[in-house]
Short mmCIF file of C-alpha atoms in Angstrom, two decimals:
data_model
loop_
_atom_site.label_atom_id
_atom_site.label_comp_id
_atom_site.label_asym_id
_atom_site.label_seq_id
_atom_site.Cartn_x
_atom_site.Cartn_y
_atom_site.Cartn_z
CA UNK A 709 51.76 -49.22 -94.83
CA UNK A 710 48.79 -49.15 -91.76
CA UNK A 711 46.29 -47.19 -91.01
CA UNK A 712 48.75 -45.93 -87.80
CA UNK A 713 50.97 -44.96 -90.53
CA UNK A 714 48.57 -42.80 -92.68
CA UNK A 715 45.93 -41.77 -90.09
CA UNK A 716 42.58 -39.90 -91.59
CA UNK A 717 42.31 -36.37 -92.01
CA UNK A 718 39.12 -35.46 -89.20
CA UNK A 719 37.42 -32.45 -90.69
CA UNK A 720 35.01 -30.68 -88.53
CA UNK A 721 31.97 -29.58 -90.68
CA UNK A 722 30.15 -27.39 -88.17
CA UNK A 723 26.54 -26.74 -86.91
CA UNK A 724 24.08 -27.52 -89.19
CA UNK A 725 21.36 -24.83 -88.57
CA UNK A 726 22.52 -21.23 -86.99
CA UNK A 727 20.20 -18.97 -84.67
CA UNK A 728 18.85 -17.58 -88.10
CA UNK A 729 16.67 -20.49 -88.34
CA UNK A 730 15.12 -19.20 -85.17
CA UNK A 731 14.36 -15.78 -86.82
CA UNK A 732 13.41 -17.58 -89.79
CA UNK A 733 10.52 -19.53 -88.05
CA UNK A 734 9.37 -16.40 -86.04
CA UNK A 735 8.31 -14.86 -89.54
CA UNK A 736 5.65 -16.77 -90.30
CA UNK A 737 4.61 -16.87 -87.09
CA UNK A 738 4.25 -13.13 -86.50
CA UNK A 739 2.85 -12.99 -90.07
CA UNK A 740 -0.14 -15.74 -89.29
CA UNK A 741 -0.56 -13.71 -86.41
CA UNK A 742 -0.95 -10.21 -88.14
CA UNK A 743 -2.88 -11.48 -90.62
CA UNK A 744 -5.65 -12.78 -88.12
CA UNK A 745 -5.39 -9.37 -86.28
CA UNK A 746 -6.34 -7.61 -89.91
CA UNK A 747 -9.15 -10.74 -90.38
CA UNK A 748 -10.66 -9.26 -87.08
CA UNK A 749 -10.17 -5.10 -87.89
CA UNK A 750 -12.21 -5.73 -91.46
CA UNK A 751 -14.95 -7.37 -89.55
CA UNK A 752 -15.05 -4.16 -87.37
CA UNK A 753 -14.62 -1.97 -89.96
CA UNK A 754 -17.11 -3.51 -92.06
CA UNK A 755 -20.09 -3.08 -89.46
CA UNK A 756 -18.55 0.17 -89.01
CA UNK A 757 -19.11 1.48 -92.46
CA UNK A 758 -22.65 -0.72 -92.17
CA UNK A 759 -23.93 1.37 -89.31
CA UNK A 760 -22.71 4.80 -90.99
CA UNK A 761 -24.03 3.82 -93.93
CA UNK A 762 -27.83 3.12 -92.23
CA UNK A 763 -27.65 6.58 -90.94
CA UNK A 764 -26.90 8.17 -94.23
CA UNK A 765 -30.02 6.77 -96.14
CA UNK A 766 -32.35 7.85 -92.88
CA UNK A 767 -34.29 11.66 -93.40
CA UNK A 768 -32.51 14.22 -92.41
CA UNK A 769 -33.11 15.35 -88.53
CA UNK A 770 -33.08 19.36 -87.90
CA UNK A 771 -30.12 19.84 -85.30
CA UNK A 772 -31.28 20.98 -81.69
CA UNK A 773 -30.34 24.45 -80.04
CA UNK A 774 -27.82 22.98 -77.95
CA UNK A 775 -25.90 19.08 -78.61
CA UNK A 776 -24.24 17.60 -75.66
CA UNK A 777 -20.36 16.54 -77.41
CA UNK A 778 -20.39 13.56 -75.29
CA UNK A 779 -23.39 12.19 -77.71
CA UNK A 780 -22.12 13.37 -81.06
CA UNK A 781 -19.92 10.00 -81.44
CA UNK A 782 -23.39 8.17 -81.44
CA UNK A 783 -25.05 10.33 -84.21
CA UNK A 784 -21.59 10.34 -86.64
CA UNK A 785 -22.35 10.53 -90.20
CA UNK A 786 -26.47 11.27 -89.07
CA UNK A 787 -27.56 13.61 -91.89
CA UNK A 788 -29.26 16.85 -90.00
CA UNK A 789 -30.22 20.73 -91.33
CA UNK A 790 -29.72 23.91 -89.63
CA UNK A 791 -30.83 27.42 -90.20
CA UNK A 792 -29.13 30.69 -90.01
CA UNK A 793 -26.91 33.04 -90.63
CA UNK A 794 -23.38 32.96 -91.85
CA UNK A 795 -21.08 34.67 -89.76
CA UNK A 796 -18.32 35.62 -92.55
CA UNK A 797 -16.70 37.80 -90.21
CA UNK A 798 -15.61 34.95 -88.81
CA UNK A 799 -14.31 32.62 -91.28
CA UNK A 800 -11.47 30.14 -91.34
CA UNK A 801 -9.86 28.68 -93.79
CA UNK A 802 -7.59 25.21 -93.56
CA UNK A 803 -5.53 24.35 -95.64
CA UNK A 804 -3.76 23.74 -98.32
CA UNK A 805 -6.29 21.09 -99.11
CA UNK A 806 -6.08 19.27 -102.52
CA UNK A 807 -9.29 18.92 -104.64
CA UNK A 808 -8.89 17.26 -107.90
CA UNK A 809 -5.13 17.66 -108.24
CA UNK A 810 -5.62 21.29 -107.21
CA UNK A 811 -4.60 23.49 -103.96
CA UNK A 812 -7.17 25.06 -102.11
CA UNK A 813 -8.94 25.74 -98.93
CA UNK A 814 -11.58 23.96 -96.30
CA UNK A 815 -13.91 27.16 -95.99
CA UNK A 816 -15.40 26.82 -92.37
CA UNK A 817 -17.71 29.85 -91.30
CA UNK A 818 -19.74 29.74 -87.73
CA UNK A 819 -23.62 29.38 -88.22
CA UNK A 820 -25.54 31.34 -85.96
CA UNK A 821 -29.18 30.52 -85.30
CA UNK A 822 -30.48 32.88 -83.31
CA UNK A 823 -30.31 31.52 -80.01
CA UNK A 824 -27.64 32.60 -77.13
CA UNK A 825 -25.23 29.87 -77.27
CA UNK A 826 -26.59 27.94 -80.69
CA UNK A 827 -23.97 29.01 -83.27
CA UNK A 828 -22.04 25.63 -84.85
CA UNK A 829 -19.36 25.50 -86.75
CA UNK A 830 -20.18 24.64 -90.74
CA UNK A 831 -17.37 22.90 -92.51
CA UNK A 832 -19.04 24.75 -96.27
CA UNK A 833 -16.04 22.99 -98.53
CA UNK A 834 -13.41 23.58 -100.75
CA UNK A 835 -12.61 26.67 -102.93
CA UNK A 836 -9.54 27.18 -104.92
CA UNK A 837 -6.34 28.89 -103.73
CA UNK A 838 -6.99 31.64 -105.78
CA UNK A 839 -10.18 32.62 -103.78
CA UNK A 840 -8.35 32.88 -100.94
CA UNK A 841 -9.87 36.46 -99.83
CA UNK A 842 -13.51 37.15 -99.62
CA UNK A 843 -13.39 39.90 -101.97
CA UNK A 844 -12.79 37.85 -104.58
CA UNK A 845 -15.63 35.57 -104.33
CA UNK A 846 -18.80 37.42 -103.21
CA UNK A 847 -21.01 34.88 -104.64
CA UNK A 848 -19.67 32.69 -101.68
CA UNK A 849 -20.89 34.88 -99.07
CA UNK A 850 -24.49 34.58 -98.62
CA UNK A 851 -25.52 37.20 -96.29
CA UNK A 852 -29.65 36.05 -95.77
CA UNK A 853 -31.35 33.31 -93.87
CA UNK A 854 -30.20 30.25 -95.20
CA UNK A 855 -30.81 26.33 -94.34
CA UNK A 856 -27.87 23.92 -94.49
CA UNK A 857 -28.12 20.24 -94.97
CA UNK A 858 -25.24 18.18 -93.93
CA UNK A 859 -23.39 15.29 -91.89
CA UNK A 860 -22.90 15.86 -87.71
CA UNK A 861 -19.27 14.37 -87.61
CA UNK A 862 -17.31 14.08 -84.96
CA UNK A 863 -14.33 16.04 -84.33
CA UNK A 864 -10.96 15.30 -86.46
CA UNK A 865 -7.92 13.75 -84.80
CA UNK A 866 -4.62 15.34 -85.52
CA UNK A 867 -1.78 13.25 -88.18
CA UNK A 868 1.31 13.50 -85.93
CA UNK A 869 2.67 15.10 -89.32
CA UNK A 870 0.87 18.05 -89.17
CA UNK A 871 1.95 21.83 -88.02
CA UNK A 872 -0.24 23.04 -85.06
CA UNK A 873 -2.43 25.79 -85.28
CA UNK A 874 -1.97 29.05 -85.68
CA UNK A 875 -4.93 30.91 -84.75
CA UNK A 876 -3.55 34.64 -83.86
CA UNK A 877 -2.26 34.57 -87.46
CA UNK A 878 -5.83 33.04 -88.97
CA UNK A 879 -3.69 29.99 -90.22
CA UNK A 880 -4.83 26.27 -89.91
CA UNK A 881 -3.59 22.93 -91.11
CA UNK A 882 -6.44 21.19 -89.15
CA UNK A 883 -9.91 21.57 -87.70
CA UNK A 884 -9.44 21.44 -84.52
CA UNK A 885 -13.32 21.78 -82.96
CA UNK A 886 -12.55 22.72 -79.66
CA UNK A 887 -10.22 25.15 -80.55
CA UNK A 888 -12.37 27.02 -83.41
CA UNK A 889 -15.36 26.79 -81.14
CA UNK A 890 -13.46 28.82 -78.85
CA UNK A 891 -12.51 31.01 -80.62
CA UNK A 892 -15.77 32.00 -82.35
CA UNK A 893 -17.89 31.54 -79.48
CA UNK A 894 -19.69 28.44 -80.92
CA UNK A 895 -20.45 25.31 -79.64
CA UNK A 896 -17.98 22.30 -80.32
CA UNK A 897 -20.50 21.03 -83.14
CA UNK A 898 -19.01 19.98 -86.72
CA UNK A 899 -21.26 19.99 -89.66
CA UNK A 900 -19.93 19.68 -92.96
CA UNK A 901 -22.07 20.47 -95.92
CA UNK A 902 -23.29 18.33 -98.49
CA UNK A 903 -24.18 18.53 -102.28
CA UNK A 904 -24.95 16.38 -104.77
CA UNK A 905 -22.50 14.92 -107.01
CA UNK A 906 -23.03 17.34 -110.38
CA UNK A 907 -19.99 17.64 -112.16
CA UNK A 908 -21.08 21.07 -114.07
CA UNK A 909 -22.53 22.57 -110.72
CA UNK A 910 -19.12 21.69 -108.68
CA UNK A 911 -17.03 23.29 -112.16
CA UNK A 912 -19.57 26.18 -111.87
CA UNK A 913 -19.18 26.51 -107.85
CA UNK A 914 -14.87 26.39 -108.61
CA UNK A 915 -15.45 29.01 -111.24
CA UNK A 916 -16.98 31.55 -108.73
CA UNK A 917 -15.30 30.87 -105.76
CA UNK A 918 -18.37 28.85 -103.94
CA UNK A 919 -17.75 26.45 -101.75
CA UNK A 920 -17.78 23.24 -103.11
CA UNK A 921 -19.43 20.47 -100.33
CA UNK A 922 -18.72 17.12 -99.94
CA UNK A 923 -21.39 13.95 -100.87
CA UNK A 924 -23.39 12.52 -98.44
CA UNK A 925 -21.28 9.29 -98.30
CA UNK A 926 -19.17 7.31 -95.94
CA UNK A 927 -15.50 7.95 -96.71
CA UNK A 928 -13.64 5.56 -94.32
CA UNK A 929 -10.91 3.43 -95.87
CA UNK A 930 -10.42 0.02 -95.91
CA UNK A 931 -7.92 -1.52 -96.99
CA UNK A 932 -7.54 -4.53 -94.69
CA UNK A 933 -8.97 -7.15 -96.94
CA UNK A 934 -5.66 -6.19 -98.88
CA UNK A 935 -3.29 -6.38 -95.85
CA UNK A 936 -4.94 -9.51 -94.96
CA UNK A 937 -3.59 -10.96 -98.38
CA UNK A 938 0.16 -9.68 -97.54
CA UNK A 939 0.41 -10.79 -94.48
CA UNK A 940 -1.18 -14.03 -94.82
CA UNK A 941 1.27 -14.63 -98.21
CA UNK A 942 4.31 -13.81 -96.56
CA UNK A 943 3.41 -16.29 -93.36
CA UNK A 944 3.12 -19.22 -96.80
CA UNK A 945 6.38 -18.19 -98.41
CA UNK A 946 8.28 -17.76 -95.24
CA UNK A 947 6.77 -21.46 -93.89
CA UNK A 948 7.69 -22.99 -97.30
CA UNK A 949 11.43 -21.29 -96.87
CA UNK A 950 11.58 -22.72 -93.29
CA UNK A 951 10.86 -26.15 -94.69
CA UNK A 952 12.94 -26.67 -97.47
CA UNK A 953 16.06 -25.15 -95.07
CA UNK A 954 15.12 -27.78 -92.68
CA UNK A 955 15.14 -30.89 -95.25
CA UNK A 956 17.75 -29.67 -97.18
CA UNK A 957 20.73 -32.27 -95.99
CA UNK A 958 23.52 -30.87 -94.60
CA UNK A 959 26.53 -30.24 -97.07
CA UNK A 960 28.69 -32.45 -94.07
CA UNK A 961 28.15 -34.61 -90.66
CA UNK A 962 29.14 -33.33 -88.35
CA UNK A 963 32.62 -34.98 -88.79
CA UNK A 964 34.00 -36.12 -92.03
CA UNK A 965 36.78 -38.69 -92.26
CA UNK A 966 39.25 -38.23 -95.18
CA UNK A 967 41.67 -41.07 -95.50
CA UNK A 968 44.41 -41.39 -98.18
CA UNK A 969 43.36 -44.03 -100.56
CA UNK A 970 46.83 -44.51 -101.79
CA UNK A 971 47.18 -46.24 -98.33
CA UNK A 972 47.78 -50.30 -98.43
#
């Protein structure tokens, strides 16, 4: 018997890489490439939290009668004071705000200082839910002459999660400046109110219903030395993966002969 007479069996193996070795090399590729990106948003960040950070330590300046917004963004985080009087009458309250594992309220009252035109808006802090009315905590409402301390900030940007505010029904999920400054007749200026960071005075200020301020400290997160890390992991793995599917040899040719060996 021939070979004519007991021709080989032509198997076709098929193609040895598919198009998901193209998506499989564009992973580490867009991972190196994130990964830089994040190398270059800590450095920014970093000198961000730098420069806030010189402005905290520096004595505090008193605020002027009247602050041009356009300039607040260069004095963010500056530690100033103000005196005057509470306007209680006008109070606002955001929230719910959690404080410790507990719901509350941002308590943000208008500071008037005299002047036509010089009220600000005073971000005081956070009092429990149960405080919620003012006739509950009238330890809270200072009604003399008094001097704030605190950090010029500039105004909040709305999470597209958040509910818009309500002002006709005195209900707010966010400060926004522009619109509480209307609405109180005060200039678009945020200050929020500082203490220092006693444990028994903030438990004594919960107790009675005072507002409890925040400390004079830069509270930006960063978290890109951490992303950095992911990102620049996954582009090894994935260019490790890519590798060993290119080496690995191919479970056929492209065309495998069978012949009979029973053949003679």
């Amino acid at each position: 018997m021939s070979i004519v007479d007991n021709p080989p069996d032509l198997v076709r193996a098929g193609k040895r890489h598919g198009p998901g070795l193209i998506i499989l090399a564009l992973i580490p590729l867009t991972a190196f490439g994130l990964g830089t990106w994040q190398v270059q948003r800590l450095d920014w960040k970093s000198k961000l939290i730098a420069k806030f950070e010189d402005r905290l330590v520096r004595e505090p300046l008193p605020l002027p009668p009247h602050i041009d917004p356009q300039a607040i963004s260069e004095f963010d985080y500056r530690r100033i004071y103000a005196t005057g009087r509470f306007r209680h009458d006008q109070e606002m309250l955001i929230g719910p705000r959690m404080h410790d594992g507990k719901d509350g309220y941002l308590v943000i009252t208008p500071l008037e200082r005299g002047g036509k035109g010089t009220t600000v808006l005073v971000n005081r802090g956070w009092i429990p839910k149960k405080f919620k009315k003012q006739e509950s905590r009238p330890d809270g409402l200072p009604q003399d002459v008094v001097t704030v301390e605190g950090l010029l900030r500039e105004p909040w940007k709305k999470n597209m999660f958040t509910p818009e505010n309500s002002p006709e029904t005195k209900e707010f999920y966010f400060p926004d400046v522009a619109q509480m400054a209307k609405l109180t007749c005060s200039q678009a200026v945020w200050v929020e109110e500082t203490m220092d960071a006693d444990l028994l005075k903030a438990w004594d200020r919960e107790a009675r219903g005072i507002p409890i301020g925040r400390p004079a400290e830069v509270n930006l997160r960063n978290n890109h030395a951490q992303y950095i890390f992911t990102w620049y992991a996954l582009a090894a793995a994935t260019s490790v993966m890519l590798w060993m599917v290119v080496k690995k040899p191919p479970a056929d040719i492209s065309r495998r002969v069978r012949q009979n060996k029973d053949w003679s």
